[in-house]
């Protein structure tokens, strides 16, 4: 019983909890447990992580009780390396996804173009405007025509 409360054994239990939480979440991603689940997808993936962590945490107590102390210390080293590796991979994937989102959110830079030539403005005329444009025959207009 004293063996369970040694610092190396407690660290082994804690590292098992963390490492297998990450392993469980990666496993859930690998089998696509949360795919097409909407907002519940994240909870499903975390649930897989908690399931793996819980099983490994209970198993770690049996291991610390039955395994020699030197092997527990070596196991702590292995679990710590696996924990750092899992963190590194997760951080790298996050940075790659973040760069893609920043690239998508950049404003589109338009190249300067020369304006196209336009024709005379056209539009709908009102009856009042048409009335002013029509020239009614007057004596002056008739004399100019002749």
mmCIF file of C-alpha atoms in Angstrom:
data_model
loop_
_atom_site.group_PDB
_atom_site.id
_atom_site.type_symbol
_atom_site.label_atom_id
_atom_site.label_comp_id
_atom_site.label_asym_id
_atom_site.label_seq_id
_atom_site.Cartn_x
_atom_site.Cartn_y
_atom_site.Cartn_z
ATOM 1 C CA UNK A 1 0.000 0.000 0.000
ATOM 2 C CA UNK A 2 2.934 2.325 0.691
ATOM 3 C CA UNK A 3 4.008 1.780 -2.886
ATOM 4 C CA UNK A 4 0.894 3.569 -4.217
ATOM 5 C CA UNK A 5 1.728 6.836 -2.433
ATOM 6 C CA UNK A 6 5.337 7.220 -3.550
ATOM 7 C CA UNK A 7 5.908 10.350 -5.683
ATOM 8 C CA UNK A 8 6.903 8.326 -8.758
ATOM 9 C CA UNK A 9 3.716 6.257 -8.481
ATOM 10 C CA UNK A 10 1.515 9.325 -8.078
ATOM 11 C CA UNK A 11 3.227 10.960 -11.061
ATOM 12 C CA UNK A 12 2.693 7.765 -13.069
ATOM 13 C CA UNK A 13 -1.027 7.826 -12.266
ATOM 14 C CA UNK A 14 -1.317 11.498 -13.222
ATOM 15 C CA UNK A 15 0.662 11.067 -16.454
ATOM 16 C CA UNK A 16 -1.482 8.055 -17.395
ATOM 17 C CA UNK A 17 -4.559 10.190 -16.888
ATOM 18 C CA UNK A 18 -3.282 13.000 -19.139
ATOM 19 C CA UNK A 19 -1.705 10.857 -21.839
ATOM 20 C CA UNK A 20 -4.673 8.560 -22.266
ATOM 21 C CA UNK A 21 -7.070 11.517 -22.301
ATOM 22 C CA UNK A 22 -5.188 12.827 -25.335
ATOM 23 C CA UNK A 23 -4.947 9.323 -26.842
ATOM 24 C CA UNK A 24 -8.705 8.887 -26.425
ATOM 25 C CA UNK A 25 -9.446 12.155 -28.168
ATOM 26 C CA UNK A 26 -7.116 11.272 -31.045
ATOM 27 C CA UNK A 27 -8.773 7.854 -31.276
ATOM 28 C CA UNK A 28 -12.192 9.519 -31.475
ATOM 29 C CA UNK A 29 -10.897 11.730 -34.259
ATOM 30 C CA UNK A 30 -9.442 8.744 -36.057
ATOM 31 C CA UNK A 31 -12.734 6.819 -36.041
ATOM 32 C CA UNK A 32 -14.609 10.086 -36.779
ATOM 33 C CA UNK A 33 -16.848 9.684 -33.741
ATOM 34 C CA UNK A 34 -18.027 13.300 -33.767
ATOM 35 C CA UNK A 35 -18.435 13.690 -37.521
ATOM 36 C CA UNK A 36 -21.780 15.122 -38.694
ATOM 37 C CA UNK A 37 -22.966 15.571 -35.103
ATOM 38 C CA UNK A 38 -23.133 19.366 -35.043
ATOM 39 C CA UNK A 39 -22.432 20.900 -31.648
ATOM 40 C CA UNK A 40 -22.480 17.486 -29.971
ATOM 41 C CA UNK A 41 -19.362 16.403 -31.889
ATOM 42 C CA UNK A 42 -16.984 18.115 -29.467
ATOM 43 C CA UNK A 43 -18.689 16.561 -26.462
ATOM 44 C CA UNK A 44 -18.506 13.126 -28.059
ATOM 45 C CA UNK A 45 -14.765 13.485 -28.672
ATOM 46 C CA UNK A 46 -14.158 14.706 -25.105
ATOM 47 C CA UNK A 47 -16.268 11.797 -23.854
ATOM 48 C CA UNK A 48 -13.967 9.350 -25.625
ATOM 49 C CA UNK A 49 -11.006 11.093 -24.001
ATOM 50 C CA UNK A 50 -12.578 10.818 -20.543
ATOM 51 C CA UNK A 51 -13.395 7.147 -21.163
ATOM 52 C CA UNK A 52 -9.805 6.314 -22.122
ATOM 53 C CA UNK A 53 -8.414 8.404 -19.245
ATOM 54 C CA UNK A 54 -10.685 6.742 -16.687
ATOM 55 C CA UNK A 55 -9.793 3.229 -17.773
ATOM 56 C CA UNK A 56 -6.069 4.048 -17.854
ATOM 57 C CA UNK A 57 -6.246 5.783 -14.459
ATOM 58 C CA UNK A 58 -7.746 2.698 -12.810
ATOM 59 C CA UNK A 59 -5.277 0.427 -14.613
ATOM 60 C CA UNK A 60 -2.372 2.632 -13.483
ATOM 61 C CA UNK A 61 -3.165 1.852 -9.821
ATOM 62 C CA UNK A 62 -2.875 -1.865 -10.537
ATOM 63 C CA UNK A 63 0.365 -1.288 -12.427
ATOM 64 C CA UNK A 64 1.934 0.800 -9.657
ATOM 65 C CA UNK A 65 1.015 -1.852 -7.111
ATOM 66 C CA UNK A 66 2.412 -4.840 -9.034
ATOM 67 C CA UNK A 67 5.384 -3.365 -10.972
ATOM 68 C CA UNK A 68 8.840 -2.626 -9.554
ATOM 69 C CA UNK A 69 9.657 0.975 -8.684
ATOM 70 C CA UNK A 70 12.452 1.261 -11.279
ATOM 71 C CA UNK A 71 10.024 0.309 -14.053
ATOM 72 C CA UNK A 72 7.531 2.922 -12.836
ATOM 73 C CA UNK A 73 10.241 5.585 -13.053
ATOM 74 C CA UNK A 74 11.091 4.447 -16.608
ATOM 75 C CA UNK A 75 7.373 4.458 -17.441
ATOM 76 C CA UNK A 76 7.159 8.044 -16.197
ATOM 77 C CA UNK A 77 9.845 9.004 -18.700
ATOM 78 C CA UNK A 78 8.047 7.273 -21.542
ATOM 79 C CA UNK A 79 4.687 8.797 -20.616
ATOM 80 C CA UNK A 80 6.251 12.256 -20.339
ATOM 81 C CA UNK A 81 7.780 11.948 -23.825
ATOM 82 C CA UNK A 82 4.436 10.759 -25.227
ATOM 83 C CA UNK A 83 2.694 13.692 -23.508
ATOM 84 C CA UNK A 84 5.154 16.183 -25.026
ATOM 85 C CA UNK A 85 4.779 14.543 -28.427
ATOM 86 C CA UNK A 86 0.979 14.734 -28.231
ATOM 87 C CA UNK A 87 1.127 18.376 -27.190
ATOM 88 C CA UNK A 88 3.587 19.187 -29.982
ATOM 89 C CA UNK A 89 1.468 17.554 -32.672
ATOM 90 C CA UNK A 90 -1.683 19.257 -31.417
ATOM 91 C CA UNK A 91 0.016 22.653 -31.250
ATOM 92 C CA UNK A 92 1.455 22.255 -34.760
ATOM 93 C CA UNK A 93 -1.953 21.316 -36.200
ATOM 94 C CA UNK A 94 -3.547 24.295 -34.465
ATOM 95 C CA UNK A 95 -0.958 26.713 -35.871
ATOM 96 C CA UNK A 96 -1.422 25.347 -39.401
ATOM 97 C CA UNK A 97 -5.207 25.717 -39.189
ATOM 98 C CA UNK A 98 -4.853 29.214 -37.725
ATOM 99 C CA UNK A 99 -2.601 30.304 -40.622
ATOM 100 C CA UNK A 100 -5.173 29.036 -43.133
ATOM 101 C CA UNK A 101 -7.942 31.013 -41.440
ATOM 102 C CA UNK A 102 -5.826 34.180 -41.401
ATOM 103 C CA UNK A 103 -5.087 33.708 -45.092
ATOM 104 C CA UNK A 104 -8.800 33.387 -45.864
ATOM 105 C CA UNK A 105 -9.651 36.481 -43.814
ATOM 106 C CA UNK A 106 -7.150 38.757 -45.564
ATOM 107 C CA UNK A 107 -8.866 41.435 -47.618
ATOM 108 C CA UNK A 108 -8.743 40.903 -51.356
ATOM 109 C CA UNK A 109 -6.312 43.332 -52.956
ATOM 110 C CA UNK A 110 -7.709 44.583 -56.222
ATOM 111 C CA UNK A 111 -5.290 45.559 -58.955
ATOM 112 C CA UNK A 112 -5.845 49.056 -60.330
ATOM 113 C CA UNK A 113 -7.658 49.078 -63.658
ATOM 114 C CA UNK A 114 -8.424 51.844 -66.109
ATOM 115 C CA UNK A 115 -12.045 52.882 -66.139
ATOM 116 C CA UNK A 116 -14.035 51.783 -69.158
ATOM 117 C CA UNK A 117 -15.488 54.393 -71.500
ATOM 118 C CA UNK A 118 -19.137 54.940 -70.899
ATOM 119 C CA UNK A 119 -21.820 56.117 -73.255
ATOM 120 C CA UNK A 120 -24.080 59.006 -72.582
ATOM 121 C CA UNK A 121 -26.191 58.419 -69.533
ATOM 122 C CA UNK A 122 -29.584 57.067 -70.363
ATOM 123 C CA UNK A 123 -32.599 56.744 -68.240
ATOM 124 C CA UNK A 124 -36.328 57.016 -68.141
ATOM 125 C CA UNK A 125 -37.795 60.408 -68.851
ATOM 126 C CA UNK A 126 -40.881 61.775 -67.279
ATOM 127 C CA UNK A 127 -43.623 63.277 -69.370
ATOM 128 C CA UNK A 128 -42.716 66.748 -68.148
ATOM 129 C CA UNK A 129 -39.108 66.401 -69.385
ATOM 130 C CA UNK A 130 -40.295 65.133 -72.754
ATOM 131 C CA UNK A 131 -42.632 68.088 -73.060
ATOM 132 C CA UNK A 132 -39.736 70.521 -72.712
ATOM 133 C CA UNK A 133 -37.615 68.670 -75.276
ATOM 134 C CA UNK A 134 -40.291 68.774 -77.990
ATOM 135 C CA UNK A 135 -40.071 71.884 -80.106
ATOM 136 C CA UNK A 136 -43.432 73.008 -81.274
ATOM 137 C CA UNK A 137 -43.554 74.676 -84.694
ATOM 138 C CA UNK A 138 -43.311 78.404 -84.361
ATOM 139 C CA UNK A 139 -42.937 81.064 -86.992
ATOM 140 C CA UNK A 140 -39.195 81.251 -86.293
ATOM 141 C CA UNK A 141 -38.706 77.482 -86.722
ATOM 142 C CA UNK A 142 -40.745 77.446 -89.908
ATOM 143 C CA UNK A 143 -38.658 80.283 -91.382
ATOM 144 C CA UNK A 144 -35.442 78.396 -90.572
ATOM 145 C CA UNK A 145 -36.702 75.324 -92.380
ATOM 146 C CA UNK A 146 -37.540 77.262 -95.541
#
